[in-house]
Short mmCIF file of C-alpha atoms in Angstrom, two decimals:
data_model
loop_
_atom_site.label_atom_id
_atom_site.label_comp_id
_atom_site.label_asym_id
_atom_site.label_seq_id
_atom_site.Cartn_x
_atom_site.Cartn_y
_atom_site.Cartn_z
CA MET A 25 -0.20 69.25 97.43
CA LYS A 26 -3.72 70.24 96.53
CA ASN A 27 -5.64 69.57 93.35
CA SER A 28 -8.55 71.64 92.08
CA PHE A 29 -9.40 69.74 88.90
CA SER A 30 -13.11 70.09 88.16
CA SER A 31 -15.17 67.21 89.51
CA ASP A 32 -17.66 67.54 86.65
CA SER A 33 -15.08 67.07 83.90
CA PRO A 34 -16.30 64.68 81.17
CA GLU A 35 -12.77 63.47 80.50
CA ARG A 36 -11.67 59.93 81.16
CA LEU A 37 -9.12 60.37 83.93
CA ARG A 38 -6.57 57.76 84.96
CA PHE A 39 -3.94 57.43 87.68
CA HIS A 40 -1.05 55.11 88.41
CA CYS A 41 1.25 54.61 91.42
CA PHE A 42 4.87 53.69 90.85
CA ASP A 43 8.02 53.00 92.84
CA THR A 44 10.86 55.48 93.26
CA ALA A 45 14.00 55.62 95.37
CA LEU A 46 12.04 57.58 98.00
CA GLY A 47 8.85 55.50 97.99
CA ALA A 48 5.67 55.19 95.95
CA CYS A 49 4.69 58.23 93.89
CA GLY A 50 1.51 58.80 91.89
CA ILE A 51 0.58 60.45 88.63
CA ALA A 52 -2.83 61.26 87.12
CA TRP A 53 -3.68 62.28 83.58
CA GLY A 54 -6.44 63.00 81.12
CA GLU A 55 -6.82 63.85 77.46
CA HIS A 56 -4.92 67.13 77.78
CA GLY A 57 -1.92 65.90 79.76
CA VAL A 58 -0.91 65.29 83.36
CA ILE A 59 -3.42 66.74 85.81
CA GLY A 60 -1.40 66.01 88.95
CA SER A 61 1.40 64.07 90.57
CA GLN A 62 2.13 63.00 94.11
CA LEU A 63 5.31 62.68 96.15
CA PRO A 64 5.54 59.62 98.42
CA GLU A 65 3.31 59.33 101.46
CA GLU A 66 4.32 57.11 104.40
CA SER A 67 3.46 53.93 102.47
CA THR A 68 2.35 52.74 99.04
CA GLY A 69 -1.18 52.32 100.36
CA ALA A 70 -1.21 55.86 101.71
CA THR A 71 -0.03 57.24 98.37
CA ARG A 72 -2.76 55.30 96.59
CA ASP A 73 -5.37 56.56 99.05
CA ARG A 74 -4.14 60.11 98.57
CA MET A 75 -4.46 59.78 94.81
CA ARG A 76 -7.99 58.43 95.16
CA VAL A 77 -8.95 61.45 97.26
CA ARG A 78 -7.27 63.98 94.97
CA PHE A 79 -8.59 62.42 91.75
CA ALA A 80 -11.87 60.86 92.82
CA GLN A 81 -13.10 60.35 89.26
CA ALA A 82 -9.87 58.82 87.99
CA LEU A 83 -9.56 55.08 87.43
CA GLU A 84 -6.36 53.41 88.64
CA VAL A 85 -4.59 51.51 85.87
CA ALA A 86 -1.75 48.98 85.78
CA ALA A 87 1.70 49.79 84.37
CA GLN A 88 0.94 48.19 81.00
CA ASP A 89 -1.98 50.57 80.52
CA VAL A 90 0.01 53.76 81.10
CA PRO A 91 0.47 55.67 77.80
CA PRO A 92 4.02 56.31 76.53
CA SER A 93 3.94 60.04 77.33
CA VAL A 94 3.07 59.32 80.96
CA GLN A 95 5.63 56.50 81.11
CA ALA A 96 8.24 59.06 80.07
CA ALA A 97 7.11 61.36 82.91
CA ILE A 98 7.32 58.48 85.39
CA GLN A 99 10.85 57.62 84.27
CA ALA A 100 11.91 61.25 84.59
CA ILE A 101 10.53 61.41 88.15
CA GLN A 102 12.27 58.16 89.06
CA ARG A 103 15.59 59.42 87.75
CA LEU A 104 15.23 62.75 89.55
CA LEU A 105 14.42 61.18 92.93
CA ALA A 106 17.25 58.66 92.54
CA GLY A 107 19.73 61.47 91.95
CA GLU A 108 20.52 60.08 88.50
CA THR A 109 19.98 63.23 86.46
CA ALA A 110 20.56 66.96 86.51
CA ASP A 111 18.71 67.41 83.21
CA THR A 112 15.85 69.84 83.73
CA GLN A 113 14.62 69.16 80.19
CA GLU A 114 13.34 65.69 81.08
CA LEU A 115 10.56 67.06 83.27
CA LEU A 116 10.07 70.18 81.17
CA ALA A 117 9.00 67.84 78.36
CA VAL A 118 6.03 66.57 80.41
CA GLN A 119 2.75 68.02 79.14
CA LEU A 120 0.73 69.48 82.01
CA ASP A 121 -2.99 70.20 82.00
CA GLU A 122 -3.16 73.49 83.93
CA ARG A 123 -6.69 74.51 82.95
CA ALA A 124 -7.93 74.26 86.55
CA LEU A 125 -5.28 76.66 87.90
CA PRO A 126 -5.57 80.44 88.35
CA PRO A 127 -3.51 82.42 85.80
CA PHE A 128 -1.10 83.68 88.46
CA ASP A 129 -0.40 80.13 89.64
CA VAL A 130 0.28 79.06 86.05
CA GLN A 131 2.86 81.85 85.76
CA VAL A 132 4.52 80.91 89.04
CA LEU A 133 4.70 77.22 88.20
CA ALA A 134 5.99 77.91 84.68
CA LEU A 135 8.88 79.91 86.13
CA THR A 136 9.47 77.28 88.82
CA ARG A 137 9.83 74.59 86.15
CA GLN A 138 12.77 76.54 84.71
CA ILE A 139 14.87 76.45 87.91
CA PRO A 140 17.82 74.14 87.18
CA VAL A 141 18.43 71.00 89.21
CA GLY A 142 20.59 71.86 92.21
CA GLN A 143 19.62 75.54 92.25
CA THR A 144 17.00 77.49 94.21
CA LEU A 145 15.14 80.80 94.22
CA SER A 146 13.32 82.58 97.03
CA TYR A 147 9.62 83.43 96.89
CA GLY A 148 10.63 87.06 96.50
CA GLU A 149 12.99 86.30 93.63
CA VAL A 150 10.24 84.42 91.80
CA ALA A 151 7.88 87.35 92.33
CA THR A 152 10.47 89.81 91.04
CA ARG A 153 11.15 87.72 87.94
CA LEU A 154 7.41 87.72 87.26
CA GLY A 155 7.45 91.52 87.42
CA LYS A 156 5.50 91.54 90.70
CA PRO A 157 8.09 92.21 93.43
CA GLY A 158 5.47 92.63 96.14
CA ALA A 159 3.87 89.26 95.53
CA ALA A 160 6.17 86.97 97.53
CA ARG A 161 3.33 85.72 99.75
CA ALA A 162 1.17 85.00 96.71
CA VAL A 163 4.06 83.06 95.21
CA GLY A 164 4.31 81.04 98.41
CA ARG A 165 0.61 80.20 98.22
CA ALA A 166 0.91 79.16 94.58
CA GLU A 167 3.87 76.92 95.36
CA GLY A 168 1.98 75.41 98.30
CA HIS A 169 -0.92 74.54 95.97
CA ASN A 170 1.32 73.04 93.28
CA PRO A 171 -0.50 69.91 92.06
CA PHE A 172 2.46 68.67 90.01
CA ALA A 173 5.27 67.94 92.50
CA PRO A 174 8.00 67.03 91.68
CA ILE A 175 7.37 67.61 87.96
CA VAL A 176 7.07 71.27 88.92
CA PRO A 177 9.87 71.46 91.52
CA CYS A 178 8.32 73.73 94.15
CA HIS A 179 10.91 72.34 96.59
CA ARG A 180 13.46 74.55 94.78
CA VAL A 181 11.69 77.70 95.98
CA LEU A 182 12.66 78.82 99.48
CA ALA A 183 11.50 81.50 101.87
CA ALA A 184 13.72 84.56 102.24
CA ALA A 185 16.93 84.04 104.20
CA GLY A 186 16.25 84.32 107.88
CA GLY A 187 12.64 83.19 107.51
CA PHE A 188 11.04 80.34 109.42
CA ASN A 189 12.62 76.89 109.15
CA GLY A 190 15.99 78.45 108.49
CA GLY A 191 14.79 80.24 105.39
CA GLN A 192 13.56 77.08 103.64
CA GLY A 193 9.85 77.82 103.86
CA GLY A 194 7.10 75.26 104.23
CA PHE A 195 6.40 72.14 102.21
CA SER A 196 3.06 70.39 102.02
CA ALA A 197 4.30 66.93 100.99
CA HIS A 198 4.57 64.10 103.52
CA GLY A 199 7.53 64.81 105.80
CA GLY A 200 7.27 68.57 105.36
CA VAL A 201 10.49 70.57 105.40
CA ALA A 202 12.57 67.42 106.00
CA THR A 203 11.38 66.07 102.65
CA LYS A 204 12.15 69.41 100.99
CA ARG A 205 15.67 69.34 102.37
CA LEU A 206 16.17 65.73 101.22
CA LEU A 207 15.07 66.56 97.68
CA LEU A 208 17.40 69.55 97.56
CA MET A 209 20.32 67.47 98.82
CA ILE A 210 19.69 64.73 96.25
CA GLU A 211 19.58 67.33 93.48
CA ALA A 212 22.63 69.20 94.71
CA ARG A 213 24.67 66.02 94.62
CA ALA A 214 23.26 65.03 91.21
CA SER A 215 24.35 68.40 89.83
CA GLY A 216 27.88 67.91 91.16
CA GLN A 217 27.83 70.50 93.93
CA ALA A 218 30.39 70.14 96.69
CA VAL A 219 29.27 69.81 100.29
CA ALA A 220 30.45 73.34 101.02
CA GLU A 221 28.23 74.68 98.24
CA GLN A 222 25.25 72.82 99.66
CA GLN A 223 25.71 74.17 103.16
CA SER A 224 23.70 77.36 102.74
CA LEU A 225 20.71 75.29 101.65
CA PHE A 226 20.75 72.72 104.41
CA ASP A 227 22.25 74.33 107.48
CA PRO A 228 19.52 75.96 109.61
CA GLN A 229 22.17 78.24 111.06
CA ALA A 230 23.24 79.56 107.66
#
C-alpha cells in the first residue's frame, strides 16, 4: 500500500506497531486522524521498517502513548483479522485523514468502507455505484494505492469474473493475492457464510 502524505507537513506524526492474529500491523496518525495503516509484512521488523519508510517523519511510540481513538482502531483491526467480528461499524468509526488523496480516490475508498464484512464488489461495480461505469481501471488504481488497509477493506474489491488471478484482482500487501484470499475467507467465516457460499470467492476455477 502506498502513502502520499506530504513530507513537509508541520504536524506531529506518530506510528505504532501492534500484534494481530496474522502478524504485526502498523498504524500512523496525526492531528486530523489516521494517516495510514499497514497489513503484516513477513516479520515484525519488516512491518516496522515499512512504516518508517512510509511515514518518515513519524515518531514510533509505545502502546501506552497511543491515544484512545487510535487504540480503538487497533482493537477493531485485531478483531477483524482474528475473525471475531462482522461489524463494519467498528472500522467505519475510525477517523481518517484523507487530505493527501485525490478526490476520486476519496470517493472510491469511502464506498469501499461501506462493503459489509463477508461481501465483495468488483471494480466495475464500484465504478457504477460512483456513477462512473467506465472507470473500473481507475477504481483498481485507487484501491491499489489505498493507504488505510485493512481499515478501508480494499481486499473486498475484486476484478471482474474471469479476470486474472481467477477474478480476484491484484493486492499490494505482503503475500499478494494469497493474503487477499485469506482475508476474505476469515471475513466470510466471521459473517457466518457456509463453505458453499464462499466457493465463488476462493475457487480459481469458479
